[in-house]
Coordinates of C-alpha atoms in Angstrom, one line a residue:
M1253 CA 40.4 172.1 21.8
N1254 CA 40.0 171.4 25.5
V1255 CA 37.0 169.8 26.3
A1256 CA 35.4 170.1 29.8
A1257 CA 34.2 167.3 31.7
S1258 CA 30.4 166.8 32.7
F1259 CA 29.5 168.2 35.8
Q1260 CA 28.7 165.0 38.0
F1261 CA 25.9 165.3 40.9
W1262 CA 26.8 164.1 44.3
S1263 CA 24.9 162.2 46.7
L1264 CA 22.8 164.5 49.4
D1265 CA 22.4 163.0 53.0
S1266 CA 18.9 163.4 53.8
S1267 CA 19.2 162.9 57.3
L1268 CA 21.2 165.7 57.5
R1269 CA 18.7 167.9 55.6
Q1270 CA 21.5 168.6 53.2
I1271 CA 20.6 171.0 50.0
R1272 CA 23.1 172.4 47.3
L1273 CA 23.7 175.9 46.9
I1274 CA 25.0 177.9 44.4
K1275 CA 27.9 180.5 44.3
R1276 CA 28.8 182.8 41.3
S1277 CA 32.7 181.9 40.7
S1278 CA 33.2 185.2 38.7
V1279 CA 32.5 188.8 40.0
E1280 CA 33.0 190.2 36.6
H1281 CA 30.1 192.1 35.4
K1282 CA 29.0 189.9 32.7
H1283 CA 25.4 189.0 32.2
D1284 CA 25.7 186.7 29.1
E1285 CA 23.5 183.4 29.4
N1286 CA 26.5 182.1 27.2
D1287 CA 28.6 183.0 29.9
I1288 CA 27.6 181.9 33.5
N1289 CA 30.5 180.6 35.9
I1290 CA 29.2 179.2 39.0
E1291 CA 30.2 176.9 42.1
V1292 CA 27.9 174.5 43.9
E1293 CA 28.3 173.5 47.2
T1294 CA 26.5 171.5 50.0
V1295 CA 25.1 173.0 53.2
S1296 CA 22.4 171.7 56.0
L1297 CA 19.4 173.6 56.5
S1298 CA 19.8 172.4 60.3
D1299 CA 23.0 175.0 60.4
S1300 CA 20.5 178.0 59.2
P1301 CA 22.6 179.2 56.2
R1302 CA 21.8 182.4 54.8
F1303 CA 20.7 182.1 51.1
I1304 CA 18.5 183.4 48.7
A1305 CA 15.7 181.0 46.9
L1306 CA 14.8 181.5 43.4
S1307 CA 11.3 181.2 42.0
Y1308 CA 11.1 180.9 38.2
A1309 CA 9.1 179.6 35.3
W1310 CA 10.9 176.5 33.6
G1311 CA 9.3 177.2 30.2
D1312 CA 11.0 175.0 27.5
P1313 CA 12.1 171.9 29.2
A1314 CA 15.1 171.4 26.9
K1315 CA 18.7 171.5 28.5
N1316 CA 20.3 173.5 25.9
V1317 CA 22.1 176.1 27.4
R1318 CA 26.0 175.2 28.7
I1319 CA 27.3 177.2 31.6
S1320 CA 30.2 175.9 33.7
C1321 CA 29.7 174.5 37.2
N1322 CA 32.6 173.9 39.4
Q1323 CA 34.7 174.1 36.3
K1324 CA 32.5 171.5 34.6
D1325 CA 29.8 171.5 31.9
L1326 CA 26.2 171.4 33.0
Y1327 CA 23.2 172.1 30.5
I1328 CA 20.6 174.0 31.8
T1329 CA 17.2 175.2 30.2
S1330 CA 17.1 178.6 28.7
N1331 CA 14.8 180.2 31.0
L1332 CA 16.9 179.4 34.4
A1333 CA 20.2 180.6 32.1
R1334 CA 18.1 183.8 31.6
A1335 CA 16.9 183.9 35.2
L1336 CA 20.4 183.7 36.7
C1337 CA 21.8 186.3 34.3
T1338 CA 19.1 188.7 35.6
V1339 CA 19.7 187.8 39.2
F1340 CA 23.5 188.4 39.1
A1341 CA 23.0 191.8 37.4
A1342 CA 20.6 192.8 40.4
F1343 CA 23.4 191.7 43.0
D1344 CA 25.9 193.7 41.1
K1345 CA 23.7 196.7 41.3
G1346 CA 22.8 196.0 45.0
K1347 CA 19.2 195.5 44.9
T1348 CA 19.3 192.2 46.9
P1349 CA 17.3 192.5 50.5
G1350 CA 19.4 191.3 53.5
F1351 CA 22.5 191.5 52.0
Q1352 CA 25.1 194.1 51.7
H1353 CA 27.3 195.0 48.2
G1354 CA 30.2 192.8 48.0
D1355 CA 28.5 190.2 50.2
T1356 CA 29.1 186.4 48.9
I1357 CA 25.6 185.4 48.0
L1358 CA 24.4 181.8 47.8
L1359 CA 21.3 181.3 45.6
W1360 CA 19.0 178.1 45.7
A1361 CA 17.2 177.3 42.0
D1362 CA 15.7 173.9 41.8
G1363 CA 17.2 173.2 38.2
I1364 CA 20.7 173.1 39.6
C1365 CA 20.1 172.4 43.2
I1366 CA 18.3 169.2 42.7
N1367 CA 19.5 166.8 40.1
Q1368 CA 16.7 166.3 38.4
D1369 CA 17.4 163.2 36.8
D1370 CA 17.3 161.6 40.2
I1371 CA 13.7 160.7 40.9
E1372 CA 15.1 159.6 44.7
E1373 CA 16.7 162.4 45.5
K1374 CA 13.6 164.4 44.0
A1375 CA 11.4 162.7 46.1
S1376 CA 13.6 163.4 49.4
Q1377 CA 14.4 167.1 48.3
I1378 CA 10.5 168.3 47.7
P1379 CA 9.7 167.9 51.2
L1380 CA 12.7 170.4 52.2
M1381 CA 10.9 173.3 49.7
R1382 CA 9.0 174.3 52.7
D1383 CA 12.1 175.0 55.0
I1384 CA 14.0 176.4 51.7
Y1385 CA 11.3 178.9 51.1
S1386 CA 10.1 179.9 54.4
K1387 CA 13.8 180.3 55.7
A1388 CA 15.2 181.8 52.9
Q1389 CA 17.0 185.2 53.8
S1390 CA 14.6 186.5 50.7
V1391 CA 13.3 185.2 47.6
I1392 CA 13.8 186.7 44.1
A1393 CA 10.9 186.0 41.5
Y1394 CA 11.8 185.9 38.2
I1395 CA 8.9 186.6 36.2
G1396 CA 10.4 186.5 32.7
A1397 CA 11.2 188.9 30.0
P1398 CA 8.9 191.3 27.5
Q1399 CA 9.5 190.8 23.6
R1400 CA 8.4 194.4 22.7
S1401 CA 8.4 196.8 25.7
K1402 CA 10.6 197.6 28.0
P1403 CA 10.6 196.3 31.5
K1404 CA 10.2 199.6 33.6
A1405 CA 7.0 200.3 31.4
A1406 CA 5.4 197.3 32.8
F1407 CA 5.6 198.0 36.3
M1408 CA 4.6 201.6 35.6
A1409 CA 1.8 200.5 33.6
T1410 CA 0.5 198.6 36.5
A1411 CA 1.3 201.5 39.2
Q1412 CA -0.8 203.8 36.5
L1413 CA -3.7 200.8 36.8
G1414 CA -3.7 200.7 40.4
N1415 CA -4.0 204.6 41.2
A1416 CA -6.8 205.1 38.5
E1417 CA -10.2 205.7 38.5
I1418 CA -11.3 203.5 35.6
F1419 CA -14.8 202.3 36.4
L1420 CA -17.9 203.2 35.0
S1421 CA -20.8 204.7 37.6
Q1422 CA -24.0 206.0 36.8
D1423 CA -23.1 209.4 37.7
R1424 CA -20.0 209.2 35.5
P1425 CA -20.7 206.8 32.4
E1426 CA -17.7 207.4 30.3
R1427 CA -14.6 205.6 30.8
V1428 CA -11.7 207.7 32.3
T1429 CA -8.7 207.5 29.7
I1430 CA -5.3 206.7 30.6
Q1431 CA -2.2 207.1 29.0
F1432 CA -0.1 204.1 29.7
D1433 CA 2.0 201.2 27.7
I1434 CA -0.9 198.9 27.3
V1435 CA 1.4 196.7 25.6
A1436 CA 4.0 196.3 28.7
L1437 CA 0.8 195.6 30.5
H1438 CA -0.1 192.6 28.1
E1439 CA 3.4 191.4 28.2
L1440 CA 4.1 191.3 32.1
W1441 CA 0.6 190.0 33.1
T1442 CA -0.1 187.0 31.1
Q1443 CA 3.8 185.7 31.8
P1444 CA 3.5 182.0 32.4
W1445 CA 5.1 182.3 35.9
F1446 CA 1.9 183.9 37.6
N1447 CA -0.1 180.3 37.1
R1448 CA 2.8 177.7 37.8
S1449 CA 1.9 175.5 40.8
W1450 CA 5.2 175.5 42.5
V1451 CA 5.1 179.3 42.2
F1452 CA 1.9 179.4 44.4
Q1453 CA 3.5 177.5 47.0
E1454 CA 6.7 179.5 47.0
M1455 CA 5.5 183.0 47.1
I1456 CA 3.0 181.9 50.1
L1457 CA 5.7 180.6 52.2
A1458 CA 8.3 183.4 51.3
P1459 CA 9.0 185.9 54.0
D1460 CA 10.1 188.5 51.6
V1461 CA 9.8 188.6 47.6
M1462 CA 11.7 190.7 45.0
C1463 CA 10.3 190.5 41.6
L1464 CA 12.6 190.8 38.4
Y1465 CA 11.3 191.3 35.1
G1466 CA 13.8 191.8 31.9
D1467 CA 16.6 190.2 30.7
G1468 CA 20.3 190.6 32.3
A1469 CA 21.3 194.1 32.8
E1470 CA 18.0 195.5 31.4
H1471 CA 15.5 194.7 34.1
A1472 CA 13.2 196.1 36.4
S1473 CA 12.7 195.2 39.8
W1474 CA 9.6 195.6 42.5
P1475 CA 8.7 194.1 45.5
L1476 CA 5.7 191.8 45.3
S1477 CA 4.3 193.7 48.3
V1478 CA 4.4 196.7 46.1
I1479 CA 2.5 195.1 43.5
H1480 CA 0.0 193.5 45.5
T1481 CA -0.6 197.0 47.2
L1482 CA -1.6 198.2 43.5
I1483 CA -3.7 195.2 42.6
D1484 CA -5.5 195.8 45.8
R1485 CA -6.2 199.6 44.9
M1486 CA -8.4 198.1 41.6
Q1487 CA -10.8 197.1 44.5
D1488 CA -12.9 194.1 42.8
M1489 CA -11.2 192.4 39.7
N1490 CA -14.4 190.4 39.3
N1491 CA -16.5 193.6 38.7
P1492 CA -17.3 193.9 35.2
H1493 CA -17.4 197.6 35.3
R1494 CA -13.7 197.4 36.2
Q1495 CA -11.9 197.8 33.3
I1496 CA -8.3 197.0 31.8
P1497 CA -7.7 199.0 28.7
S1498 CA -7.8 197.0 25.5
G1499 CA -5.3 197.5 22.5
S1500 CA -6.6 198.2 19.1
G1501 CA -5.0 198.1 15.5
D1502 CA -1.3 196.9 16.3
L1503 CA -1.9 196.6 19.8
A1504 CA -5.0 194.3 19.3
F1505 CA -4.0 191.1 21.4
E1506 CA -5.7 187.8 21.8
S1507 CA -9.5 188.4 22.7
D1508 CA -8.6 186.7 26.2
W1509 CA -5.5 188.4 27.4
K1510 CA -7.6 190.8 30.1
E1511 CA -9.2 187.6 31.4
I1512 CA -5.5 186.0 31.8
A1513 CA -4.1 189.1 33.4
R1514 CA -7.1 189.6 35.6
H1515 CA -6.7 185.8 36.9
N1516 CA -3.0 186.5 37.3
M1517 CA -3.7 189.7 39.4
L1518 CA -5.9 187.9 41.6
S1519 CA -3.5 185.3 42.1
V1520 CA -1.2 187.4 43.7
D1521 CA -4.0 188.6 45.7
S1522 CA -4.6 185.0 46.9
W1523 CA -0.9 184.6 47.7
V1524 CA -1.0 187.2 50.1
K1525 CA -4.4 186.2 51.7
L1526 CA -2.9 182.5 52.1
R1527 CA 0.3 183.7 53.2
K1528 CA -1.6 185.6 56.2
M1529 CA -3.8 182.6 57.0
L1530 CA -0.6 180.2 56.9
Q1531 CA 1.1 182.5 59.4
K1532 CA -1.8 182.5 61.6
S1533 CA -2.1 178.8 61.3
H1534 CA 1.1 177.9 62.9
N1535 CA 0.9 174.2 61.5
G1536 CA -0.4 174.6 58.0
L1537 CA -3.3 174.8 55.9
N1538 CA -6.2 172.8 55.0
P1539 CA -6.0 171.1 51.7
V1540 CA -9.4 171.8 50.9
T1541 CA -8.6 175.6 51.4
V1542 CA -5.6 175.1 49.1
A1543 CA -7.1 173.3 46.4
V1544 CA -10.0 176.2 45.7
H1545 CA -7.0 178.8 45.3
F1546 CA -4.5 176.1 43.3
R1547 CA -7.5 174.3 41.1
K1548 CA -6.4 176.4 38.0
A1549 CA -2.6 176.5 38.4
D1550 CA -0.4 174.9 35.5
A1551 CA 2.0 171.9 36.0
T1552 CA 3.9 170.3 33.3
D1553 CA 3.8 166.8 35.4
K1554 CA 0.3 166.5 36.8
R1555 CA 1.7 164.8 39.9
D1556 CA 3.3 168.1 40.6
K1557 CA -0.1 169.7 40.9
V1558 CA 0.0 167.6 44.6
Y1559 CA 3.4 167.6 45.3
S1560 CA 3.5 171.4 44.8
L1561 CA 1.1 171.9 47.7
L1562 CA 2.8 170.1 50.3
G1563 CA 4.8 172.9 52.0
L1564 CA 1.3 174.8 52.7
L1565 CA -0.5 172.0 54.6
N1566 CA -1.1 171.0 58.1
D1567 CA 1.3 168.2 59.7
S1568 CA -1.2 165.4 59.4
H1569 CA -2.2 165.8 55.8
R1570 CA 1.6 166.3 54.6
S1571 CA 2.5 163.3 56.2
S1572 CA 0.0 161.3 54.6
I1573 CA 1.3 162.2 50.9
R1574 CA 4.7 160.4 49.8
V1575 CA 6.5 162.0 46.7
D1576 CA 7.1 159.7 44.2
Y1577 CA 8.1 160.1 40.6
S1578 CA 8.9 156.3 39.9
E1579 CA 5.2 155.6 38.5
Q1580 CA 4.0 157.3 35.6

């Protein structure tokens, strides 16, 4: 039995603004996380390469999925493996903004393109993430995958909620009954991806975002702009009269799930507002403004609560913060 050698990361030249990009080695229509075959190459951001940046939640940090990278073994997290399979399936269906079917598509994903075990490389690559996400041809957001419902049902339930008149008023005290998949709504809007600190920066910097939800070929895709439009139609999500339907019986979820969903919906709204502010500023945002919106965001490493904001700050504040993972 032949055993492949382990993939070894090579050094990147920070003075040349080098990054690594992923290219799928095989064009076969396989979307199995146990059969991922990729190549990784080096490019310079100064050369304006065409690529797609991936946004996803790390999930379980254990690297227990083996893939083939440059014909060598590389272990990655299960959520990244699932994200790659789903992205490749989207490529095969031609759902990639800015690219034509059959184009060679290069992808940036931090779990592969940054050597996570090299603290010096992490420190030099993190300041580049501002350009990685703002200058990418597009950004694909892998939200996650449902356990009990269909991916498309989640987006349809959000669409129905966004178009529905479901609040109480003096002249119409009863709640309007809407028939839709409450399980799908619950599973989508409680995904951890929505509250990760790095995701906030990625979504604010991104010029164009396509959201993928599902696993491999069984996924749904919607532009983030459409999802935000639906959220915007719900008007004031803090209004106590604005109701997200509850589950009952077998559909009774944890009591705070609607608060989680409401918080995550408001996060999407914040991303769009901060993106507009960033575009008008031409230099970056004030750290206080950013911190107000980021204060409840999650990060496994608490230092990332700060580092994940760097790409949004103005030059003077960004230069005063040094990325350093050497001290615990």
